[in-house]
Short mmCIF file of C-alpha atoms in Angstrom, two decimals:
data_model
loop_
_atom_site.label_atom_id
_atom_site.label_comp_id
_atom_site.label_asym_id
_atom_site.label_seq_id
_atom_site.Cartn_x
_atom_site.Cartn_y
_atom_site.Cartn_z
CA UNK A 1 -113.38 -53.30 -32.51
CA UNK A 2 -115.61 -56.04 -32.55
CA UNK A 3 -112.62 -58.64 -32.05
CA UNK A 4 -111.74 -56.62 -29.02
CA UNK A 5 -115.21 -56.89 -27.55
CA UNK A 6 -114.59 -60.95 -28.01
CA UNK A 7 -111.95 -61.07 -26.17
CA UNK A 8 -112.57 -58.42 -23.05
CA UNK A 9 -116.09 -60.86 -23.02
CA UNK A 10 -113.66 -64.16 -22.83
CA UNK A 11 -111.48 -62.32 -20.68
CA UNK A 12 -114.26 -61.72 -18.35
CA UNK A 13 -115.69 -65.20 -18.56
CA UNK A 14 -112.35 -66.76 -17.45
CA UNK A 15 -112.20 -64.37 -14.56
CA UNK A 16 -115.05 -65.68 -13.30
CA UNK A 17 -114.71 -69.00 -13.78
CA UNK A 18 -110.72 -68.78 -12.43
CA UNK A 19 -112.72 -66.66 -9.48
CA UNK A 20 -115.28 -68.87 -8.96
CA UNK A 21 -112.95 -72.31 -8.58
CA UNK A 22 -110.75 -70.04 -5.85
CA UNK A 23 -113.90 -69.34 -3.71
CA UNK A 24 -114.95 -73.18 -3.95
CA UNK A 25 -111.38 -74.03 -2.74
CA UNK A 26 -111.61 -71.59 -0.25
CA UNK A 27 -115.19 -73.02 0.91
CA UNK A 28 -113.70 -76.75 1.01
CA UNK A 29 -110.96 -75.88 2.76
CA UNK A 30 -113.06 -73.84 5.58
CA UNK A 31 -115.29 -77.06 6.19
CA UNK A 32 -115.01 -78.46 9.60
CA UNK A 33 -115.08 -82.59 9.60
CA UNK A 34 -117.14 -83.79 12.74
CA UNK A 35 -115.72 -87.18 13.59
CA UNK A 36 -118.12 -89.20 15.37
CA UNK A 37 -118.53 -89.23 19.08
CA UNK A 38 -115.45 -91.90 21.03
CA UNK A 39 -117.38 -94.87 22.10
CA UNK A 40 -117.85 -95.13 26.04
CA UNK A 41 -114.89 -97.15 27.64
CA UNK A 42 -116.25 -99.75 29.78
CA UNK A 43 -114.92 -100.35 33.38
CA UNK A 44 -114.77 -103.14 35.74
CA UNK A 45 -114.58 -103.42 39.12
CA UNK A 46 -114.95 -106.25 41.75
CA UNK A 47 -117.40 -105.24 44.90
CA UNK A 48 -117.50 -106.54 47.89
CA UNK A 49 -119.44 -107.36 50.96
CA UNK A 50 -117.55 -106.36 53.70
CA UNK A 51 -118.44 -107.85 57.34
CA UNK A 52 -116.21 -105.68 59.42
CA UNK A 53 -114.78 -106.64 63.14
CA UNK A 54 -117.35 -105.34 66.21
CA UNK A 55 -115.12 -103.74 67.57
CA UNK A 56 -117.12 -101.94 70.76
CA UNK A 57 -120.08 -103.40 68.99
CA UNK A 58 -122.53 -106.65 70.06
CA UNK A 59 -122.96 -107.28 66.03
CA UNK A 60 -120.24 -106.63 62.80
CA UNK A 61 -121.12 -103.63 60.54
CA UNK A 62 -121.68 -104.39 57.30
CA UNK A 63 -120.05 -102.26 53.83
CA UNK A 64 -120.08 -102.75 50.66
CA UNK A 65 -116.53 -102.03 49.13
CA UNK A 66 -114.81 -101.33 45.62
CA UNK A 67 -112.00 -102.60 44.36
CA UNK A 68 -109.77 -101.70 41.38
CA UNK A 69 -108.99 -105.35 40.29
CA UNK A 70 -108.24 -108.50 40.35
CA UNK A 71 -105.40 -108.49 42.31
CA UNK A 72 -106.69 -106.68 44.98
CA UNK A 73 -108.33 -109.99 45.68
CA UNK A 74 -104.70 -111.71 45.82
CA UNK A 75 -102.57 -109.34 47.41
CA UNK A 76 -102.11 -106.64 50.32
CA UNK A 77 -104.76 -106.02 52.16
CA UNK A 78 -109.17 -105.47 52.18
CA UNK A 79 -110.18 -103.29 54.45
CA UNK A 80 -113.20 -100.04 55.01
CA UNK A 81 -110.79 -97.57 57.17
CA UNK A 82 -111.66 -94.71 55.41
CA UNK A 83 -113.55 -96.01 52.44
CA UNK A 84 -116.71 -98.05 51.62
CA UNK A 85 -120.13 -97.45 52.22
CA UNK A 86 -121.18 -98.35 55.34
CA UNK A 87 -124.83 -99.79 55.75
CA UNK A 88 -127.21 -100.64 58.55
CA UNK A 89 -127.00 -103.89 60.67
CA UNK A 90 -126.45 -107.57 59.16
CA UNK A 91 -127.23 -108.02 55.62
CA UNK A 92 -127.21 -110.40 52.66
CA UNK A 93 -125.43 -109.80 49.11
CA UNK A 94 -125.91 -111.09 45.85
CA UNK A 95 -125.64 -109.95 42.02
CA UNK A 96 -127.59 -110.50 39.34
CA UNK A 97 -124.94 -109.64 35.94
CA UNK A 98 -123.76 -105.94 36.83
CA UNK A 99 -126.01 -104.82 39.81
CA UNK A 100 -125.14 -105.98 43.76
CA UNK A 101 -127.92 -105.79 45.89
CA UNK A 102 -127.25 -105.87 49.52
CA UNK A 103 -130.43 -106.82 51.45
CA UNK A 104 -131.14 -106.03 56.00
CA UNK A 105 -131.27 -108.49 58.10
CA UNK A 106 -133.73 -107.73 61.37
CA UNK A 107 -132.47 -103.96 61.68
CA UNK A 108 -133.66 -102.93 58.08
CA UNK A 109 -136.26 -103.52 56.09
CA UNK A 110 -134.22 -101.91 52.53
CA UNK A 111 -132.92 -103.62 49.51
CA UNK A 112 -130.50 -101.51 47.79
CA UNK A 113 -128.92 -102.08 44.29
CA UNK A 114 -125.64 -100.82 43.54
CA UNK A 115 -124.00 -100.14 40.27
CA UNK A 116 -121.06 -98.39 38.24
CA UNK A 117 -121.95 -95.21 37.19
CA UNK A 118 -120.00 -93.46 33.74
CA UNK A 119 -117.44 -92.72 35.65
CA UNK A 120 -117.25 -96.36 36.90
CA UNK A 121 -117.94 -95.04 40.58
CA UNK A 122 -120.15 -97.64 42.97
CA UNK A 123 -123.39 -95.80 43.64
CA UNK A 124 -126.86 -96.07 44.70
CA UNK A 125 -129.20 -96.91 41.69
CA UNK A 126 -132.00 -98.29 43.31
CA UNK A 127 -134.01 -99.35 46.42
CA UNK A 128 -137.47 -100.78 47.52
CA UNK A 129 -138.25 -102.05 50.83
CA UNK A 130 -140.11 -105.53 51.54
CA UNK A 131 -142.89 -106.50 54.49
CA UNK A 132 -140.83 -109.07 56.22
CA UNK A 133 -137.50 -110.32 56.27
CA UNK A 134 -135.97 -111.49 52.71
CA UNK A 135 -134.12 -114.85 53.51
CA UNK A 136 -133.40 -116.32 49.67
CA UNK A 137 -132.31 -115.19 46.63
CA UNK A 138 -131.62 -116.46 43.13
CA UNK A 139 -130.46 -115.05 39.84
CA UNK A 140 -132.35 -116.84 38.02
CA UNK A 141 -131.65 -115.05 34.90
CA UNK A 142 -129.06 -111.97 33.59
CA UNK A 143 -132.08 -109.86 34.39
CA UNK A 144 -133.97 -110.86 37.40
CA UNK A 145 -133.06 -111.09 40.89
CA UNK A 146 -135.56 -113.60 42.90
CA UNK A 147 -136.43 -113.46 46.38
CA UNK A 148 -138.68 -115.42 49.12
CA UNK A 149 -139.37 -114.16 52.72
CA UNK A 150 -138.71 -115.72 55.70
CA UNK A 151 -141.50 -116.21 58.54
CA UNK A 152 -140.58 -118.10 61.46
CA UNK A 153 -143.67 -118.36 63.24
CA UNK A 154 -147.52 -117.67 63.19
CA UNK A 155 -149.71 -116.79 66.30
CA UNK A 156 -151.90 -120.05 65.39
CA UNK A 157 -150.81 -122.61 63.47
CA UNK A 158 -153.65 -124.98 63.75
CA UNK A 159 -154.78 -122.60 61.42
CA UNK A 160 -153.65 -122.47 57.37
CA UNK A 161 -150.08 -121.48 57.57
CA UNK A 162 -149.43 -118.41 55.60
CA UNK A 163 -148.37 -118.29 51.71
CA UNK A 164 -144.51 -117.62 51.08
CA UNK A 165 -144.25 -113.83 48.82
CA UNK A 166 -141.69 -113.97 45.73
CA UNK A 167 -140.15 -110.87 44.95
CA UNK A 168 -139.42 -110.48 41.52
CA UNK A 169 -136.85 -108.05 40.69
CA UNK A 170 -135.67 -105.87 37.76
CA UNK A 171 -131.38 -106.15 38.09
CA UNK A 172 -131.09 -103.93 35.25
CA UNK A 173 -132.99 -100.87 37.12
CA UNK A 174 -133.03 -102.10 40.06
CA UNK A 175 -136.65 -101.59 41.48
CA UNK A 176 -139.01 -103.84 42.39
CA UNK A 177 -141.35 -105.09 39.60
CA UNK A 178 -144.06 -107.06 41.68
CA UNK A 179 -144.66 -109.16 44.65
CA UNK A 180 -145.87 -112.89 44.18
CA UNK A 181 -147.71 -114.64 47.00
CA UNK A 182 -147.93 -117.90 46.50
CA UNK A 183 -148.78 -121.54 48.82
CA UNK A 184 -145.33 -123.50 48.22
CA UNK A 185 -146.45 -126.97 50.16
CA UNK A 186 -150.33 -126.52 51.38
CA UNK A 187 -149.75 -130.11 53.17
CA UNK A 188 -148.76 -128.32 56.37
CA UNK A 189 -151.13 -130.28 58.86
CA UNK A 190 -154.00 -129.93 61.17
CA UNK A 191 -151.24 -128.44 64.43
CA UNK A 192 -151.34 -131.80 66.26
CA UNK A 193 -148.87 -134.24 67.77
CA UNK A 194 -149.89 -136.52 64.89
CA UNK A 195 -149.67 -134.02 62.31
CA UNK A 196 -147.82 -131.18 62.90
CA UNK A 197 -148.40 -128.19 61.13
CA UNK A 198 -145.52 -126.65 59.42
CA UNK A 199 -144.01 -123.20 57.30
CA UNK A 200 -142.11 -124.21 54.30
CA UNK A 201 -138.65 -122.30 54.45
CA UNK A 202 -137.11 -121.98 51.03
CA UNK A 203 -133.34 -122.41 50.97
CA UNK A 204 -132.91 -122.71 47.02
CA UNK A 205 -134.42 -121.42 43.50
CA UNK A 206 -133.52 -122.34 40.20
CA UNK A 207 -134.86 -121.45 37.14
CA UNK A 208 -135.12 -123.79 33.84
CA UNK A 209 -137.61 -124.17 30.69
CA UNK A 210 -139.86 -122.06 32.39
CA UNK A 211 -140.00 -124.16 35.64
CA UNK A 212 -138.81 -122.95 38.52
CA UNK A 213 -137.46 -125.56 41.14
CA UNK A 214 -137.32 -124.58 44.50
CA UNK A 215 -135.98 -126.02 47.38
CA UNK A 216 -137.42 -125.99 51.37
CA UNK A 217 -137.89 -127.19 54.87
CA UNK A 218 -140.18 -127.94 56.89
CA UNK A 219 -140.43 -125.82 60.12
CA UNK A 220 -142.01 -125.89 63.55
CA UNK A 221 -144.19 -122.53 62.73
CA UNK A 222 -143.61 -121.50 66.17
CA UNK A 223 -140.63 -119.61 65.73
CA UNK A 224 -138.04 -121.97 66.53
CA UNK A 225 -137.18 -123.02 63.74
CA UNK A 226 -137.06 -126.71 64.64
CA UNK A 227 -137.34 -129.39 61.61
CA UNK A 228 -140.12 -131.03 60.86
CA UNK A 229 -140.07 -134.63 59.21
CA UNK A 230 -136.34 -134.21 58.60
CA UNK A 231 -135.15 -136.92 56.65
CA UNK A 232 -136.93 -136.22 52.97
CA UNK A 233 -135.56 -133.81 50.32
CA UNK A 234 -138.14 -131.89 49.29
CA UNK A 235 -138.93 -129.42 46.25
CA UNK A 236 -141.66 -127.24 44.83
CA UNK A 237 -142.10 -127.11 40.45
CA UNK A 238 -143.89 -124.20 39.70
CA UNK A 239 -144.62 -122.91 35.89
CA UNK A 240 -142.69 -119.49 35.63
CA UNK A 241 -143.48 -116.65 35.79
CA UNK A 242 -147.17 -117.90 36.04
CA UNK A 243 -146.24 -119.18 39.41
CA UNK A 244 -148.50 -122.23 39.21
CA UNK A 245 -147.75 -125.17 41.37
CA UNK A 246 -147.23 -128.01 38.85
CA UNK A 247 -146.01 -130.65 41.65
CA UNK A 248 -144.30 -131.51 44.66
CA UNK A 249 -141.54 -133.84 44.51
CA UNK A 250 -139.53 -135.74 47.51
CA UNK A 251 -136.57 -138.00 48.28
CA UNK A 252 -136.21 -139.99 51.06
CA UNK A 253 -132.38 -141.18 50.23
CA UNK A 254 -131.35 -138.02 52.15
CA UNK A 255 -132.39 -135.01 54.72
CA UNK A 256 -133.71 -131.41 53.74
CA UNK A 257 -131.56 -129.22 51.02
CA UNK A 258 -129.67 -126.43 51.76
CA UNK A 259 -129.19 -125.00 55.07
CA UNK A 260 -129.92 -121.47 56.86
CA UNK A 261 -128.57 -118.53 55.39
CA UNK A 262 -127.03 -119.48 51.75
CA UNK A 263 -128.78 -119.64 48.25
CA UNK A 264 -126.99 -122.20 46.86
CA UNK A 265 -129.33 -125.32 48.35
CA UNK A 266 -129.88 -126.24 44.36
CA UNK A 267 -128.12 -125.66 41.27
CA UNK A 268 -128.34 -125.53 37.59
CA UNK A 269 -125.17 -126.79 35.76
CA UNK A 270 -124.42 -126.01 31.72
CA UNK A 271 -125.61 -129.10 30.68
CA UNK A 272 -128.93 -128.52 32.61
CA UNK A 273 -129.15 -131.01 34.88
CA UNK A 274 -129.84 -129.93 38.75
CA UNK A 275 -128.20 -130.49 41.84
CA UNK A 276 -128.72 -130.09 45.35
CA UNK A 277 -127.01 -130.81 48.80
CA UNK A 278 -128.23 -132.05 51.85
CA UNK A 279 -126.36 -131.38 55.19
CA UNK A 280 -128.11 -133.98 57.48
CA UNK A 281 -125.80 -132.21 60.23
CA UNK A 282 -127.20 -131.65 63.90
CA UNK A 283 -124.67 -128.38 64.40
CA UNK A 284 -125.50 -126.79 60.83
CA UNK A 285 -129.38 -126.96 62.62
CA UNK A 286 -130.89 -130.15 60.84
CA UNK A 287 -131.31 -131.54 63.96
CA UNK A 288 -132.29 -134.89 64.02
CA UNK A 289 -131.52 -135.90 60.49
CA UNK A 290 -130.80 -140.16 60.42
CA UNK A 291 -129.87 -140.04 56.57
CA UNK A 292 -126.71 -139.14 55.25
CA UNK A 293 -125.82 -136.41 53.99
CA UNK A 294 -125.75 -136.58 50.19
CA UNK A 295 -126.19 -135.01 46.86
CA UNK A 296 -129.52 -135.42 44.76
CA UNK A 297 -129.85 -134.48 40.71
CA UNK A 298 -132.90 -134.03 38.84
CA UNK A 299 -131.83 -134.40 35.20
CA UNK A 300 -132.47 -131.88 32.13
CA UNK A 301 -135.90 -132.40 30.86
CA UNK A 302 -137.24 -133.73 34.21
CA UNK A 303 -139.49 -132.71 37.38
CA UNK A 304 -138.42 -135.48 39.44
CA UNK A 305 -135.49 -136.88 41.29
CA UNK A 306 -133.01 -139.05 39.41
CA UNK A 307 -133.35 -142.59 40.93
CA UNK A 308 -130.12 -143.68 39.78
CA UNK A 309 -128.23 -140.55 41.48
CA UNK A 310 -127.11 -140.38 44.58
CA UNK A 311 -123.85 -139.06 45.90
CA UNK A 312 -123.34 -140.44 49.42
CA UNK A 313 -120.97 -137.55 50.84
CA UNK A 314 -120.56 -138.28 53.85
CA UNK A 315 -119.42 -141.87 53.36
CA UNK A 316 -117.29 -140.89 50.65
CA UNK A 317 -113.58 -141.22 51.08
CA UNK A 318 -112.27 -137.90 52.29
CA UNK A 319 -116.23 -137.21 52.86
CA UNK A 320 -118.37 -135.90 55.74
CA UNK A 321 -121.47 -134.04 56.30
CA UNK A 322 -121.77 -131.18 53.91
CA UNK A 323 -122.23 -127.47 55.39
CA UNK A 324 -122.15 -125.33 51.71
CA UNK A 325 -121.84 -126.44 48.55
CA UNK A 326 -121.42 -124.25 45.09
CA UNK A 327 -120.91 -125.03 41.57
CA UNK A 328 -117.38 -123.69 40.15
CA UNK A 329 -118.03 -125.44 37.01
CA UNK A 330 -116.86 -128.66 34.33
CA UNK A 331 -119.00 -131.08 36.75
CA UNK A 332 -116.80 -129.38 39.94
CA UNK A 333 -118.52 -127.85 43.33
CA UNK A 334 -116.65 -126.10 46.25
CA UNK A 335 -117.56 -127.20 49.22
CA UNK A 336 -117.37 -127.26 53.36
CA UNK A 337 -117.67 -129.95 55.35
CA UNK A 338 -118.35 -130.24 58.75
CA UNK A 339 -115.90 -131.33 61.03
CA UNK A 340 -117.49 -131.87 64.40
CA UNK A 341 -121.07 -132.27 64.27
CA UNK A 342 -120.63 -132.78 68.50
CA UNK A 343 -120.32 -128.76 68.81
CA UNK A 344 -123.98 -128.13 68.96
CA UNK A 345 -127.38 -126.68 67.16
CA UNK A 346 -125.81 -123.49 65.63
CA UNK A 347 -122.72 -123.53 66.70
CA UNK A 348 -120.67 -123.50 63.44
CA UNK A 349 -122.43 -120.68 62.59
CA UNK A 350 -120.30 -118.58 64.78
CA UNK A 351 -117.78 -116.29 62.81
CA UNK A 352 -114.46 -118.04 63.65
CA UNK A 353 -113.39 -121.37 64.74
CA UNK A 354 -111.80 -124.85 63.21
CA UNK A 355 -114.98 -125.64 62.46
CA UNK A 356 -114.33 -126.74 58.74
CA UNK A 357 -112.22 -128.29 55.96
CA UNK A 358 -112.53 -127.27 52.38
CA UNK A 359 -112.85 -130.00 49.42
CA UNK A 360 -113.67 -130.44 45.56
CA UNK A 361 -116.74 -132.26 44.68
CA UNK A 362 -116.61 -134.31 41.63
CA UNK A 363 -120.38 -134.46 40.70
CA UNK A 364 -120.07 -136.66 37.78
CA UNK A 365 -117.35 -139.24 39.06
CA UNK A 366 -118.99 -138.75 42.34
CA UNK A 367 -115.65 -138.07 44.75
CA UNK A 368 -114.35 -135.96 47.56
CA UNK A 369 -110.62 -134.30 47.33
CA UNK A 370 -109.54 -132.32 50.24
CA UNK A 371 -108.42 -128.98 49.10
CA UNK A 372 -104.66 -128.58 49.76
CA UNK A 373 -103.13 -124.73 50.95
CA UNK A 374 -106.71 -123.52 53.19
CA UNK A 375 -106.40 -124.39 56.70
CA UNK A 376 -109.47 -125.96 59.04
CA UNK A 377 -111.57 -122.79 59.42
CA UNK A 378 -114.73 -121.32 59.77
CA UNK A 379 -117.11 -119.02 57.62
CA UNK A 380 -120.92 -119.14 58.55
CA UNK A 381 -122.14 -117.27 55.31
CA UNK A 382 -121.38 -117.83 51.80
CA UNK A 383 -123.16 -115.70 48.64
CA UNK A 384 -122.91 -117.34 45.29
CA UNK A 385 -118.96 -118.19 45.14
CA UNK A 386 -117.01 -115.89 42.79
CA UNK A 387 -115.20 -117.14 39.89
CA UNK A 388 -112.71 -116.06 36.98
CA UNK A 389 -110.83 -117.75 34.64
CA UNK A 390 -112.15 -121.68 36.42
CA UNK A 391 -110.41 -120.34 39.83
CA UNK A 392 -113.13 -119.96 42.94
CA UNK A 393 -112.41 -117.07 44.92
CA UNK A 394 -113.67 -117.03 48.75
CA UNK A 395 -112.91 -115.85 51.85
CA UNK A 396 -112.14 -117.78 55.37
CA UNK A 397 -111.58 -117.16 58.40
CA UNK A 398 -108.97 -119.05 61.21
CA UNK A 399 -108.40 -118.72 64.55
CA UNK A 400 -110.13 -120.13 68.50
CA UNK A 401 -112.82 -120.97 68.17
CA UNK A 402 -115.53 -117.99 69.41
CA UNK A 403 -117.78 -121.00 70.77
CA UNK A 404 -115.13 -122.41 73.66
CA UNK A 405 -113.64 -118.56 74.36
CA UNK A 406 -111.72 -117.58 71.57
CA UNK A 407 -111.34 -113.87 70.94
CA UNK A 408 -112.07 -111.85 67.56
CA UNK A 409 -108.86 -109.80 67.85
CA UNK A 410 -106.84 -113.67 67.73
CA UNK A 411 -108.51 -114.49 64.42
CA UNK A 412 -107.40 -113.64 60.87
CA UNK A 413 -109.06 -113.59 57.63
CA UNK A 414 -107.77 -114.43 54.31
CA UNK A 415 -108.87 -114.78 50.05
CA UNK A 416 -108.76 -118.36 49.46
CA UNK A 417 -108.02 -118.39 45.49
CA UNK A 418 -108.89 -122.58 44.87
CA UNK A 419 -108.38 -124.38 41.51
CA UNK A 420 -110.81 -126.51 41.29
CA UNK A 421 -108.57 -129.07 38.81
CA UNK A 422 -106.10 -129.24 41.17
CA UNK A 423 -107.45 -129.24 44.51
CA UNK A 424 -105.37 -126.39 45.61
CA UNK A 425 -105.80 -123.32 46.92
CA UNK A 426 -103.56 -120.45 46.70
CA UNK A 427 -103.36 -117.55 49.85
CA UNK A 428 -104.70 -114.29 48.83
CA UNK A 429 -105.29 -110.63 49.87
CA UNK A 430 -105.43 -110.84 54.26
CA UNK A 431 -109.38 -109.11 55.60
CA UNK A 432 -109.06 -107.14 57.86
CA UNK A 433 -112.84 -108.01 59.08
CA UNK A 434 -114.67 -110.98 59.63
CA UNK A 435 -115.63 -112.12 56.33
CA UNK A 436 -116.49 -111.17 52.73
CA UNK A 437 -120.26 -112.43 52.37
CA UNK A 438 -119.70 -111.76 48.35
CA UNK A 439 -116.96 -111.30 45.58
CA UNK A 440 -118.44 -109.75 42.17
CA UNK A 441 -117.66 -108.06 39.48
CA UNK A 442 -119.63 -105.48 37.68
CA UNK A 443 -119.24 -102.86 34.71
CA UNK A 444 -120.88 -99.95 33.53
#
């Protein structure tokens, strides 16, 4: 009996423990495995700034315009019928890494920043509005978007001439962070034939070793913008972001940098160095300008002019007076030159004519090479010039001129795709609108 008992109690035991391994098996096998969440694909897309014809209209409407890819820039056809997002009156563009910010002009007073949403949709993200009317901009970092006012004109100006206000910029939210106001050149004169008084008018900002080099004129503060002691190059060092004047530095080899209505009056290349272009040219609006126009540098580790630079431009071979200039990269700048500088103040600003030819700049072995494939043109605003893979994409515009009766609806517009190597440009996607004021690409 008592061996019985044994073995109904060992029995039991292995019951359990043949019961008890089933139910663990059961448990594993009823676990559900989480995997971990997919990580977020990233999309690109290029945006652009769309100038669209008037048609029925005194002024173009401006859009700003997704595209799928690259080769929407090269082939087919650009164009807002039934797409884009329209905005209000004539504006400027620029980027800063993955936000476009699209600026008014006169009719608005509204700086909105666009990006890519998860969905890689173009959307609002941000806006802020500014006093009076933003004129230059500069990324001068992947996060910060930098830009000056413009004031033409002041009710007295044998009085001090009013400080210039730097807005500084958040790209990656896209709100205003603060407002600078700052004197960029107090020399500005006592308002008398002798010594005029003056508003310095900032065409160019670069930022390097926390000095930031900007560019400016010198203008009549009467509101017609008329030059003032022409023929120097001049620039403002302030200590950044402190904003503290540390000098003011001058050239008298060539006339003011920059010109109205592009950022790109000085630039910082990947070695460090800075360079900046001087138009000298009567129909690009530095009137009276005697010196040629040229390029200056100011070398890395330096706050002053290199005197042992200067690129005489327009007296290069295959030279001429410079209208826009902007750094592709390797040493190489895109730029315009001006082909009649007869027309008239202003007059190449106009949105289509022959007013233009299109050329590599060799900064380092200091020559000219006509680009090859682009046609005489015209194309009065430029934003910072797109690149990809060392190819500069832009857009130009031919046809009669508007100046001596041409009409918009005779006038085409065309991506200019220009390898900078080569000196040849390649035909790309056909506008149908004035102009693209910016290619960029952006992801979410």
């Amino acid at each position: 009996m008592k061996t019985k008992k044994i073995n109904l109690i060992k029995s039991m035991l292995l019951l359990f423990v043949i019961s008890s391994v089933a139910l663990s098996c059961n448990s594993d096998d009823d676990t559900t495995i989480t995997s971990p969440d997919p990580e977020p694909i990233s999309i690109s897309k290029y945006v652009v700034g769309f100038q669209a014809n008037p048609i029925g209209q005194a002024t173009g409407v401006d859009y700003v315009l997704e595209l799928p890819s690259l080769e929407s820039l090269t082939t087919g056809e650009i164009t807002v019928e039934g797409q884009g997002i329209p905005l209000k009156g004539w504006r400027f563009f620029h980027s800063v890494n993955n936000t476009v910010f699209s600026s008014g002009y006169g009719d608005d007073d509204k700086c909105i920043a666009y990006q890519l949403d998860e969905a890689g949709k173009l959307k609002e993200a941000a806006n802020f509005t500014f006093q009076s009317t933003l004129d230059n901009y500069a990324a001068i970092d992947d996060k910060t978007l930098l830009a000056v006012e413009l004031t033409g004109g002041v009710d007295d100006f044998t009085k001090n001439i009013p400080d210039r206000s730097f807005y500084i910029v958040n790209a990656e939210t896209g709100l205003l962070e603060k407002v600078v106001t700052h004197a960029i050149d107090s020399r500005v004169g006592k308002g008398t034939e002798e010594s005029p008084a003056y508003i310095p008018w900032v065409t160019g900002m670069v930022l390097r070793d926390g000095k930031l080099f900007v560019s400016y004129h010198k203008l009549l503060p009467d509101n017609s913008f008329a030059p003032v002691d022409v023929d120097k190059a001049y620039v403002a060092v302030f200590k950044y972001p402190e904003f503290e004047l540390e000098s003011l530095i001058e050239d008298e080899r060539t006339s003011f940098i920059g010109i109205n209505g592009h950022s790109t009056g000085i630039e910082k290349t990947e070695n460090g160095d800075i360079y900046s272009f001087s138009s000298s040219s009567d129909a690009a609006a530095i009137t009276g300008a005697t010196k040629s126009s040229g390029i200056l540098r100011i070398k890395n580790g330096a706050t002053t002019f290199d005197p042992d630079y200067f690129f005489d431009v327009e007296n290069a071979p295959n030279g001429g007076k410079l209208f826009w200039m902007d750094y592709v990269g390797n040493g190489k700048a895109i730029g315009r030159i001006v082909l009649d500088d007869s027309l008239g103040t202003w007059k190449i600003f106009a949105e289509q004519g022959s007013f233009f030819k299109m050329v590599v700049i060799d900064l380092i072995n200091q020559t000219v090479t006509d680009v090859q494939g682009i046609p005489d043109h015209a194309n009065r605003y430029t934003s910072p010039m797109f690149v990809e893979n060392g190819k500069a994409y832009l857009s130009s515009r031919v046809g009669a001129s508007l100046v001596s009766g041409g009409k918009i609806e005779d006038g085409e517009t065309h991506i200019y795709i220009v390898d900078p190597e080569t000196a040849m440009a390649t035909k790309g996607a056909k506008v149908k609108g004035l102009t693209l004021k910016g290619i960029f690409k952006v992801s979410n």
